[in-house]
Short mmCIF file of C-alpha atoms and ligand atoms in Angstrom, two decimals:
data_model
loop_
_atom_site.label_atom_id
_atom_site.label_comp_id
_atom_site.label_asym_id
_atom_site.label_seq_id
_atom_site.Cartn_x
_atom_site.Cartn_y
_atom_site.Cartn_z
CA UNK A 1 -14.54 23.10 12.36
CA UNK A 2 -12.13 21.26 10.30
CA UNK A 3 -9.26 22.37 8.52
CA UNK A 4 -7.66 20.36 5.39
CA UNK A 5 -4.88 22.97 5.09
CA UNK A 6 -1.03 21.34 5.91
CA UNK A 7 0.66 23.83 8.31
CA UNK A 8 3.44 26.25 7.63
CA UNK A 9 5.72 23.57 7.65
CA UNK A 10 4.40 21.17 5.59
CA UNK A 11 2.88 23.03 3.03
CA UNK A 12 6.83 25.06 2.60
CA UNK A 13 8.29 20.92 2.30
CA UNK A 14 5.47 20.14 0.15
CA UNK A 15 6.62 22.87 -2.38
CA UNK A 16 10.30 22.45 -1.75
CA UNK A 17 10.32 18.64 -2.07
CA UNK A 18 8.04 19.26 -5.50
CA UNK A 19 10.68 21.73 -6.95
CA UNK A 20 13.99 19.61 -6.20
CA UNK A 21 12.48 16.67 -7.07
CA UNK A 22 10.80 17.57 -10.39
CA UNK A 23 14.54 18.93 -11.05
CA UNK A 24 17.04 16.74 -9.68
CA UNK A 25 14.98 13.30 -9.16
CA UNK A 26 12.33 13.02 -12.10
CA UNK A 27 14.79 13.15 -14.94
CA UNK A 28 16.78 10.61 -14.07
CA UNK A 29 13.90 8.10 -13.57
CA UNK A 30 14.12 7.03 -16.83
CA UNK A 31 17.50 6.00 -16.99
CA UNK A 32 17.52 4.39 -13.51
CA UNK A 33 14.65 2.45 -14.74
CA UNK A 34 16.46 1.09 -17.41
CA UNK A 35 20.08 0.73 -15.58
CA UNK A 36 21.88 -2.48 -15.71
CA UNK A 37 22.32 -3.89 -12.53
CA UNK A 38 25.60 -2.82 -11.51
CA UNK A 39 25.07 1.14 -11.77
CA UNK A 40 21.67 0.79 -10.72
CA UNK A 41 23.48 1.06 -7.32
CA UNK A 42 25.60 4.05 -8.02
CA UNK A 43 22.51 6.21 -9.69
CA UNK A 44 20.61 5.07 -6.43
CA UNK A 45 23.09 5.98 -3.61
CA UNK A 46 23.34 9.45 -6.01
CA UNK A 47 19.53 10.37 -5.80
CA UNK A 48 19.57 9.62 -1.80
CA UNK A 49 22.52 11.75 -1.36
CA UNK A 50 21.21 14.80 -3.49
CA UNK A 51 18.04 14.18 -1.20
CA UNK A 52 19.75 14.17 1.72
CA UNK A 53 21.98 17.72 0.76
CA UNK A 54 17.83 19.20 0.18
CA UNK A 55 17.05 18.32 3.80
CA UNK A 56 14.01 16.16 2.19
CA UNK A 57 15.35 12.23 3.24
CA UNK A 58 15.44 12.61 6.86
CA UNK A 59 12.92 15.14 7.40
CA UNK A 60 10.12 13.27 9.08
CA UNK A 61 12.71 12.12 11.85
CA UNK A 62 12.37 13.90 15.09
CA UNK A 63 14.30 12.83 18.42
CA UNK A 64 12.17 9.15 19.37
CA UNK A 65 9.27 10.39 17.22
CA UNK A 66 8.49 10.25 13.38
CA UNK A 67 6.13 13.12 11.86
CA UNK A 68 4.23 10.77 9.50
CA UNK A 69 2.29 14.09 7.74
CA UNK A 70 5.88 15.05 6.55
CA UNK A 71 6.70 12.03 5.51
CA UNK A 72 3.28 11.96 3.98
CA UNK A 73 4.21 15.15 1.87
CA UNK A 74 8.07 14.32 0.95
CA UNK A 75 7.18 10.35 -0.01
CA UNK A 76 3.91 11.51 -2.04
CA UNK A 77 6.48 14.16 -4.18
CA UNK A 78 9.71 11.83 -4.18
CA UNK A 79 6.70 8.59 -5.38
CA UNK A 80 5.85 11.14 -8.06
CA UNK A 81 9.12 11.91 -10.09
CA UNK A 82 10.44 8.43 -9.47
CA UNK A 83 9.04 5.33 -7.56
CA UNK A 84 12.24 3.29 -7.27
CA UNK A 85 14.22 6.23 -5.54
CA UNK A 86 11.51 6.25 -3.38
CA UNK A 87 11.44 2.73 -2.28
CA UNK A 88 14.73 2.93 -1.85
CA UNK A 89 14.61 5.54 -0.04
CA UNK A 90 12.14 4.61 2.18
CA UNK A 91 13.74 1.48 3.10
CA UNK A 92 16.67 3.27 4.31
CA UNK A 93 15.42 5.73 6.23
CA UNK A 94 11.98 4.78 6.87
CA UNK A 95 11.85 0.82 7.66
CA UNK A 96 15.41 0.80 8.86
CA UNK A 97 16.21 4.73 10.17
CA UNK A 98 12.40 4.88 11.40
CA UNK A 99 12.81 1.53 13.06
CA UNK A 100 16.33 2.25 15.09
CA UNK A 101 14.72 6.11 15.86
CA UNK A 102 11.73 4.61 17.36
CA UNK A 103 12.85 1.56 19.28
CA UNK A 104 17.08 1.74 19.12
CA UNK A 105 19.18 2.38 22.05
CA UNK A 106 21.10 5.64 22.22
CA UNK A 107 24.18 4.10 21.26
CA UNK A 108 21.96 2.46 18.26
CA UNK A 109 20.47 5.66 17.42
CA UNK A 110 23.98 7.96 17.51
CA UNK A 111 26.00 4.87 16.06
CA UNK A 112 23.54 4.77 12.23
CA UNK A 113 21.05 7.27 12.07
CA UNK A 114 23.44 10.49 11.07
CA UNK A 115 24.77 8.42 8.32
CA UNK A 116 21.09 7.00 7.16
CA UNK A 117 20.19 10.90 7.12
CA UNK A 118 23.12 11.81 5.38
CA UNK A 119 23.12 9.08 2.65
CA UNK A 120 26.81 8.11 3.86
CA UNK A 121 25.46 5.14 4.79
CA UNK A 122 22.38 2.57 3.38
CA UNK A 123 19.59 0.85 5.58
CA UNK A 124 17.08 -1.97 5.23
CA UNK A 125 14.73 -3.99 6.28
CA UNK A 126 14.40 -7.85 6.13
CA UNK A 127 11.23 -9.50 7.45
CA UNK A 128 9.45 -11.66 4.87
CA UNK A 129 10.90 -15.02 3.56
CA UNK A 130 9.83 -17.21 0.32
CA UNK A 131 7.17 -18.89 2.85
CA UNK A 132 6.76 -16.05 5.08
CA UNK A 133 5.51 -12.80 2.99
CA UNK A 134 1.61 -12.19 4.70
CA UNK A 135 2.31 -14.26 7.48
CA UNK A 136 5.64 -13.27 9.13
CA UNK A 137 4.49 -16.01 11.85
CA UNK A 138 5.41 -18.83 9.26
CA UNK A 139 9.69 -17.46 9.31
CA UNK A 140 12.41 -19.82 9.57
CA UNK A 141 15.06 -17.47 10.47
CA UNK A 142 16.05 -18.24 14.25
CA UNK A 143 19.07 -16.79 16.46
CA UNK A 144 20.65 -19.05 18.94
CA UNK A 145 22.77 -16.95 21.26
CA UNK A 146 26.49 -17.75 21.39
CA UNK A 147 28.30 -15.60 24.46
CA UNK A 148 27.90 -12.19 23.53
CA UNK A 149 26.78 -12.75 19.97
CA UNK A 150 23.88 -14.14 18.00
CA UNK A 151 24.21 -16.82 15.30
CA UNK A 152 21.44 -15.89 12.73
CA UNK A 153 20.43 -19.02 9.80
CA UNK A 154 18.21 -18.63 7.63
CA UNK A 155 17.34 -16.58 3.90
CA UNK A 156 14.74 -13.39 3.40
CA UNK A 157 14.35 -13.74 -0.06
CA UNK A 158 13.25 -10.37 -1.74
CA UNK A 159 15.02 -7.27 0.62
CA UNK A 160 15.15 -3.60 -0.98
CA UNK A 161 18.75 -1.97 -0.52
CA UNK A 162 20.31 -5.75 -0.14
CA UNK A 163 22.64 -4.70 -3.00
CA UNK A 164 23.78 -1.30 -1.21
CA UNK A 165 23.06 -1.56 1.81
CA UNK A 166 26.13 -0.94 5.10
CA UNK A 167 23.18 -2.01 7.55
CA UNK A 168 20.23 -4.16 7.52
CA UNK A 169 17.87 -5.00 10.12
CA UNK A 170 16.82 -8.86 10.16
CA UNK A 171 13.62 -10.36 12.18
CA UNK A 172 14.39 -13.75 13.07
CA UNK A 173 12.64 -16.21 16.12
CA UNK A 174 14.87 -15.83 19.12
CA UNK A 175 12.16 -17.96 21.10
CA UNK A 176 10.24 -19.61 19.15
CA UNK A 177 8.01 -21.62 21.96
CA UNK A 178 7.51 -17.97 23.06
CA UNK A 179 5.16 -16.95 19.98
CA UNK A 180 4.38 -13.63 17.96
CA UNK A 181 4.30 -11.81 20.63
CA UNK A 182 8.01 -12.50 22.53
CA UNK A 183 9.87 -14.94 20.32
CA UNK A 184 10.95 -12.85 17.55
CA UNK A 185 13.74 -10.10 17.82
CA UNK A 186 15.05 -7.80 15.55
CA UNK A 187 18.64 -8.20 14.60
CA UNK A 188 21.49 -5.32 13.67
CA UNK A 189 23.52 -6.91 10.97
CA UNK A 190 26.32 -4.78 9.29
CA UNK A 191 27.55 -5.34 5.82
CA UNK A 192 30.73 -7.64 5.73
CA UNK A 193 29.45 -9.63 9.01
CA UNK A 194 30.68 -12.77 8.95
CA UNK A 195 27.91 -15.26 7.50
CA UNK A 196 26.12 -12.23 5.42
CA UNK A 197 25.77 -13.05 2.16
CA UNK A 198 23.90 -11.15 -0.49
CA UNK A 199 22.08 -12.36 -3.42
CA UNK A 200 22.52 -12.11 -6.77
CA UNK A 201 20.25 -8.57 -7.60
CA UNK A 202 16.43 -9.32 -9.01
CA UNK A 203 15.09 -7.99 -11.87
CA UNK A 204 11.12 -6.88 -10.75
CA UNK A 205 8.48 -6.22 -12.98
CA UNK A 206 8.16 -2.56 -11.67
CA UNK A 207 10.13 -0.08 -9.43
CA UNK A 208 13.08 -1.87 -11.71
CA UNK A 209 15.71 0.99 -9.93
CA UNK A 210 15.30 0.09 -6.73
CA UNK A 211 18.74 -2.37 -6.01
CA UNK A 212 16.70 -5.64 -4.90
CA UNK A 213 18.37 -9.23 -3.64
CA UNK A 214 17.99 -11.77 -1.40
CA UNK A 215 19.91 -12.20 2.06
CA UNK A 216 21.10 -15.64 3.18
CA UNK A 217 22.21 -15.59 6.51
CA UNK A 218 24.61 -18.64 6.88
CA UNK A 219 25.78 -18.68 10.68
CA UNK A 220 25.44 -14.89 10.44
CA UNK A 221 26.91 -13.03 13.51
CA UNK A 222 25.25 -10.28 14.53
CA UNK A 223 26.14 -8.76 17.65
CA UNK A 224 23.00 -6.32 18.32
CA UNK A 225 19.42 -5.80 18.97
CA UNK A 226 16.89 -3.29 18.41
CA UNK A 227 16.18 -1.96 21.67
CA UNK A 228 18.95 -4.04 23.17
CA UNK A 229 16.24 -6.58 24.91
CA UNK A 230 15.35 -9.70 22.91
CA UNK A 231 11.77 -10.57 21.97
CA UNK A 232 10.21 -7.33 20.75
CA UNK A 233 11.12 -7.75 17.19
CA UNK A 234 7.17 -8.45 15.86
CA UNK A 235 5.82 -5.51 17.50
CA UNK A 236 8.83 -3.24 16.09
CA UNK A 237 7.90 -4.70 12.50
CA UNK A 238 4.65 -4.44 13.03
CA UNK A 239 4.76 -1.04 14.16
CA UNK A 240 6.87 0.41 11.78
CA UNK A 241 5.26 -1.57 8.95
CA UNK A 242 1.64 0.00 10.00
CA UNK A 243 2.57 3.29 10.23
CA UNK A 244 4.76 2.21 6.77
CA UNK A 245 1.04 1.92 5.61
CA UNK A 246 0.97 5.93 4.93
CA UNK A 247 4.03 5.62 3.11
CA UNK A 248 3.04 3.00 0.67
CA UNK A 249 -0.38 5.33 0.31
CA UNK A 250 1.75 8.14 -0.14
CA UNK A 251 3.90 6.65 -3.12
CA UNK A 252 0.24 5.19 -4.64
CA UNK A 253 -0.96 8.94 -4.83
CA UNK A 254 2.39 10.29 -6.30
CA UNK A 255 2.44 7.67 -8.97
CA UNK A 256 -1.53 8.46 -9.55
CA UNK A 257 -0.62 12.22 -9.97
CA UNK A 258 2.14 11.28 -12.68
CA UNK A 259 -0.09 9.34 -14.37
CA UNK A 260 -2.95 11.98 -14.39
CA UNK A 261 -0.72 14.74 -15.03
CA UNK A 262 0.77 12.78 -18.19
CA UNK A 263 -2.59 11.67 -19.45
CA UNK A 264 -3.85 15.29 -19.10
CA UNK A 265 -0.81 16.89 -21.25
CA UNK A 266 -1.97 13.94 -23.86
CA UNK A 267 -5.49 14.68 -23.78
CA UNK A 268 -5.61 18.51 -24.35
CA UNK A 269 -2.40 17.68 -27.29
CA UNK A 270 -3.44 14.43 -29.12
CA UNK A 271 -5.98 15.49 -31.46
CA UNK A 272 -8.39 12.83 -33.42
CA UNK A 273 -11.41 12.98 -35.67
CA UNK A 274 -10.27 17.08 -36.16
CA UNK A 275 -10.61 17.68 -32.10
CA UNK A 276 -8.43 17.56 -29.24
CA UNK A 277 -8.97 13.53 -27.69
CA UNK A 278 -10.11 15.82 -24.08
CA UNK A 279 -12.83 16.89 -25.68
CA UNK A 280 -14.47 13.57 -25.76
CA UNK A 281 -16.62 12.99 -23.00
CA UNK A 282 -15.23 9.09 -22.17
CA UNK A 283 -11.68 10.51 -22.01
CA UNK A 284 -12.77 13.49 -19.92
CA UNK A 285 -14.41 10.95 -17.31
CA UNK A 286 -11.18 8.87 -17.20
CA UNK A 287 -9.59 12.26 -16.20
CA UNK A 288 -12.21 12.73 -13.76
CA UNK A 289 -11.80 9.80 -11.98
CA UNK A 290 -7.47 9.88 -12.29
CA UNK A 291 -8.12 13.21 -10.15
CA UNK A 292 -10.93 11.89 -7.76
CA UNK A 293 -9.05 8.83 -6.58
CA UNK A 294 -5.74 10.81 -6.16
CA UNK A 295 -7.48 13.01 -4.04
CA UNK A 296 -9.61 10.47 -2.08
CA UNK A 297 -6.39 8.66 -1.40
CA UNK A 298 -3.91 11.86 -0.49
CA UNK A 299 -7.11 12.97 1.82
CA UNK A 300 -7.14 9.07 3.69
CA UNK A 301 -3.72 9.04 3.82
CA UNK A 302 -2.95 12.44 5.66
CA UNK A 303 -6.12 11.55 7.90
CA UNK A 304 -4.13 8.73 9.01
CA UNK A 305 -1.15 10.54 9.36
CA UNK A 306 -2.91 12.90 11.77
CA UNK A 307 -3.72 9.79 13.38
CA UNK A 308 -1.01 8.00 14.21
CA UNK A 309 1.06 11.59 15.00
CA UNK A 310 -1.81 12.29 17.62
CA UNK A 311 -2.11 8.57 19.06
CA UNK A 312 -5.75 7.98 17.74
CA UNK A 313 -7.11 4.85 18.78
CA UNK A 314 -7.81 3.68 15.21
CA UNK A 315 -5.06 5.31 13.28
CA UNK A 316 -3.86 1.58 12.84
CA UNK A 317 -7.40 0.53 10.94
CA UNK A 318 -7.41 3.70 8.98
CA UNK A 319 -3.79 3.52 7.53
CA UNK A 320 -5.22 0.07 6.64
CA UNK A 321 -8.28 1.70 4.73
CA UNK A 322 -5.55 4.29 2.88
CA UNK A 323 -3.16 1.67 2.10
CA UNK A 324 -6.21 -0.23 0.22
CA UNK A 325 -7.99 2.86 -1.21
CA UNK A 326 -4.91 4.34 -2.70
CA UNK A 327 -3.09 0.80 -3.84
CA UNK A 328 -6.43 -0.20 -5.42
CA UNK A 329 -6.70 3.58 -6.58
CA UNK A 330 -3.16 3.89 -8.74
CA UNK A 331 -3.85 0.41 -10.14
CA UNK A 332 -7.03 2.18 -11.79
CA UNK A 333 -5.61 5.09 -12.49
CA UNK A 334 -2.39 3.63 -14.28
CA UNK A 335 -5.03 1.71 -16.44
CA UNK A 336 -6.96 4.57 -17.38
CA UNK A 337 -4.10 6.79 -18.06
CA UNK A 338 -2.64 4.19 -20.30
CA UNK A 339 -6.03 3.29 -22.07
CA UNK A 340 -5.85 7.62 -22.87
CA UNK A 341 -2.03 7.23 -24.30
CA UNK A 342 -3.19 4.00 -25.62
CA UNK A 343 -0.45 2.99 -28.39
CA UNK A 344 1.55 5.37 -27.36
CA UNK A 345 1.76 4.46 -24.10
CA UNK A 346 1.76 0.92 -24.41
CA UNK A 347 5.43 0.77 -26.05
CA UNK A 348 9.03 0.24 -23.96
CA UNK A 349 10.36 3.13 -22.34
CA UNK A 350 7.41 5.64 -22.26
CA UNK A 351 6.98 7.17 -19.34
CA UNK A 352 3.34 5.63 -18.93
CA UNK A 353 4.87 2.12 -19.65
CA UNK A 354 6.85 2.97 -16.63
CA UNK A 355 4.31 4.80 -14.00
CA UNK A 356 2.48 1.16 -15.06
CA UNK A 357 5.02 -1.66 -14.26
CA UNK A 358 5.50 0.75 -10.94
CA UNK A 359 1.47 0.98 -9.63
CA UNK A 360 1.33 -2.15 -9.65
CA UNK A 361 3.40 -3.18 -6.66
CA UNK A 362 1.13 -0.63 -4.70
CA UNK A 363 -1.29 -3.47 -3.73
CA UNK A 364 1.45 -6.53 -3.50
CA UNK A 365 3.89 -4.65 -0.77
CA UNK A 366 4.20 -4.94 2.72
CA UNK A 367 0.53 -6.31 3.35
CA UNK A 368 -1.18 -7.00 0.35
CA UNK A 369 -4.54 -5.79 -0.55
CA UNK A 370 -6.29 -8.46 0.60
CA UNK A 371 -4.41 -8.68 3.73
CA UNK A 372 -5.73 -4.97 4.38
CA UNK A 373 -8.89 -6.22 3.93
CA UNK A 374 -8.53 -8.25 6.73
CA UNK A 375 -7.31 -6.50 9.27
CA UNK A 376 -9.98 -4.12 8.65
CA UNK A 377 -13.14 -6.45 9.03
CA UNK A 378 -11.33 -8.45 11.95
CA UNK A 379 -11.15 -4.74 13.86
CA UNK A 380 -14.14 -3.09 12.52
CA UNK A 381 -16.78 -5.90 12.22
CA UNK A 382 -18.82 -4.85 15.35
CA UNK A 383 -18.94 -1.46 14.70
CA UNK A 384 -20.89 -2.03 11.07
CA UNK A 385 -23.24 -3.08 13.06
CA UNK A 386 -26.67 -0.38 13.61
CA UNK A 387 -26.18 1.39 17.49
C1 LIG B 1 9.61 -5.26 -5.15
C2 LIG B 1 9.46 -5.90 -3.79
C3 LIG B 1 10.18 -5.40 -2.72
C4 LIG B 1 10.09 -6.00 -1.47
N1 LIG B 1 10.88 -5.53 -0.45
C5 LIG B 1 10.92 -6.21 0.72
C6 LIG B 1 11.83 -5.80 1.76
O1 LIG B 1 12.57 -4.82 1.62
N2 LIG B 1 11.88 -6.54 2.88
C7 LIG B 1 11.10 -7.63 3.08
O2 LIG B 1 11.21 -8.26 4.12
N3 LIG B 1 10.20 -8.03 2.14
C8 LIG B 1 10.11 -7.35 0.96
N4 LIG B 1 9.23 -7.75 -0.03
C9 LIG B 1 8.33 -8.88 0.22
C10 LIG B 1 6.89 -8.38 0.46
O3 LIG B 1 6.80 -7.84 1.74
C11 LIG B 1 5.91 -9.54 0.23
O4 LIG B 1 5.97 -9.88 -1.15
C12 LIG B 1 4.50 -9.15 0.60
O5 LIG B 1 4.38 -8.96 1.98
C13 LIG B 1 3.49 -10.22 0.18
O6 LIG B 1 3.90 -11.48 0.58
P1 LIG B 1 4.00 -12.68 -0.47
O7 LIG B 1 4.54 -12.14 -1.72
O8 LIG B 1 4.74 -13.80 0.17
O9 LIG B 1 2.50 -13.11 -0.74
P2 LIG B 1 1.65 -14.26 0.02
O10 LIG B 1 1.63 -13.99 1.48
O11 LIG B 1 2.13 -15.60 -0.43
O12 LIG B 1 0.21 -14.01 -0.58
C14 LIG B 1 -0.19 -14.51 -1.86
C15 LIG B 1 -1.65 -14.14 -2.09
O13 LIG B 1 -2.46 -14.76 -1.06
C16 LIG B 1 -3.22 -13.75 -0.41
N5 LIG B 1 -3.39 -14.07 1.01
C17 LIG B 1 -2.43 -14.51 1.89
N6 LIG B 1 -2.98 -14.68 3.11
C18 LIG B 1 -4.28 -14.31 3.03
C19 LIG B 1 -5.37 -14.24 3.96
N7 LIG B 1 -5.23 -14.55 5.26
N8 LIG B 1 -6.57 -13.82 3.50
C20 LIG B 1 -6.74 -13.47 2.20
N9 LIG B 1 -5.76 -13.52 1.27
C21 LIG B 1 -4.55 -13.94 1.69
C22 LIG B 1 -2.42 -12.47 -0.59
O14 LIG B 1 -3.22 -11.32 -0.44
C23 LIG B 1 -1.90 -12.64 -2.01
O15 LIG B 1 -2.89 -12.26 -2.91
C24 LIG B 1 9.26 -7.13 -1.27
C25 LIG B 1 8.50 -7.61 -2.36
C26 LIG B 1 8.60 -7.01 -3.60
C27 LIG B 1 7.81 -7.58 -4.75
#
């Protein structure tokens, strides 16, 4: 027997998380959108602490654990009123908080985590460089110890939160003769640490509110590790950037709902040729299919949820297969729901110009669709194969 239904829980955050955000998050997407750079910050750092005072940032955090069908439900309703508070969002308490609940010391864990959940204080995550975005093997960052310190060089060259953020967590090769698997290490490195410096903020196509910059690490002294033992730092990324997989699947399907929801309002108002556009059957199909791969991806997404909060075997490979599905999925669906607004969607500051420029960093981030791809035919090759 098999039951699609969240639990209590879930299904009481679902419709919490909808309500706030729909009131407190969704109008002011617009205008964080279009912020200049320097209040972009502010309007930011706002939005995480009004989701922090609703109980909806750190509510997939559980002492050493993280309930990825929460996070599921909060990201997909947070992705939905507005994408760039989510990514930012998600970088501090998901890729950084996540990271440090998972893997941290204690001391790590009661030092940052009741500021990450309270918005008091701002995380992220830097692991990709310039030459190093799909292949985190090809990083130049490196840490030489010096007594109780590390001495970090090196530049990660496109890090949400880099702008805000009090704490960032940096991969970098501790060992590098020692490969993937024990050279790398994942570094602690507070704001104002000698050597830190902070880009000048980028301007992206899409998820424009997010605060974005690079982070050049110039002798940087950072004084921690993740975990406190050297030469874990690619499995934590890895880790926490797979199970980051549901996530990014998550903010796909709330960006795909937007869309639909905003195309549907059009259809049944925009009248042409004396009848409601709806009516047609070719806008009715693009409907159709707005709904169909929303629902295909929130299924995939929350199956791999289950997954990886159970320990399946292949909850890996099938956050894979909802990361693709639903980044492929919103790329459609922001496409379609744009061909239905057509003109009127096509011009500066619509909300469907918007939900566009967004979707499409759905199949660039943290493992690429083609990357996804990948991992799934390396894994799953033999098992195509007839028993
Ligand atoms: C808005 C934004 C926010 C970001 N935030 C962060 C952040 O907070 N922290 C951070 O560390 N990084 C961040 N990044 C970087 C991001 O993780 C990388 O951009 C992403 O992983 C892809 O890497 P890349 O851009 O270097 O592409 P590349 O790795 O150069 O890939 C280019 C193309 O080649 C393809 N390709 C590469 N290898 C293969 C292969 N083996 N087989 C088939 N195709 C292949 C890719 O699929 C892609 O189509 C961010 C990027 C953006 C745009």
């Amino acid at each position: 027997m098999i039951n699609y239904e969240l639990n209590e829980k879930d299904k009481k955050l679902q419709m919490e998380a909808a309500a706030f955000c729909a009131k407190e998050i969704a109008p002011r997407a617009k205008m964080l959108d279009e912020a200049t750079q320097a209040k972009k910050g502010e309007l930011v750092k706002e939005n995480l602490k009004k989701l922090s005072q609703a109980g909806i940032l750190g509510v997939s955090l559980g002492s050493d654990k993280v309930d990825m069908v929460s996070h599921y439900v909060a990201s997909e309703e947070l992705a939905k009123a507005c994408a760039s508070t989510f990514l930012s969002a998600r970088s501090s308490i998901f890729l950084c908080g996540a990271s440090l609940n998972l893997f941290g010391t204690k001391e790590q864990k009661e030092k940052y985590l009741p500021g990450l959940k309270s918005a008091t204080i701002v995380g992220g995550l830097a692991y990709s460089e310039e030459a190093a975005g799909s292949d985190l093997a090809g990083i130049a960052t490196a840490a030489k110890k010096d007594g109780d310190a590390w001495v970090l060089n090196g530049t990660k060259d496109i890090v949400v939160n880099a702008p805000i953020a009090d704490v960032l967590l940096v991969l970098a090769y501790t060992d590098k003769d020692a490969g993937l698997a024990k050279g790398m290490s994942l570094f602690i490195v507070e704001k104002g640490a000698k050597g830190l410096i902070i880009g000048e903020p980028l301007d992206t196509m899409g998820v424009k509110g997010a605060p974005i910059a690079s982070v050049k690490l110039d002798k940087c002294v950072a004084k921690e590790i993740v975990g406190g033992v050297a030469g874990n730092g690619y499995a934590q990324v890895s880790r926490i950037l797979d199970m980051g997989k549901i996530g990014v699947a998550a903010m796909c399907v709330g960006i795909g709902v937007a869309c639909m929801e905003r195309a549907t309002l059009h259809a049944k108002s925009r009248r042409a040729f004396g009848k409601a556009i709806g009516s047609y059957q070719e806008v009715g199909f693009k409907l159709a299919d707005m709904f169909t791969n929303n629902d295909v991806g929130r299924l995939l997404a929350l199956r791999a949820a289950w997954a990886m909060n159970t320990g399946e075997a292949e909850a890996e490979i099938i956050a894979s297969c909802a990361k693709l599905f639903a980044g492929e999925g919103v790329t459609r669906i922001a496409n379609l729901a744009m061909q239905v607004f057509a003109g009127h969607g096509y011009i500066k500051g619509t909300d469907i110009e918007r939900l566009y420029r967004d979707a499409r960093f759905g199949e660039i981030c943290e493992g690429t669709t083609e990357i996804q791809r990948v991992l799934i035919a390396k894994k799953e090759l033999d098992k195509f194969l007839p028993a």
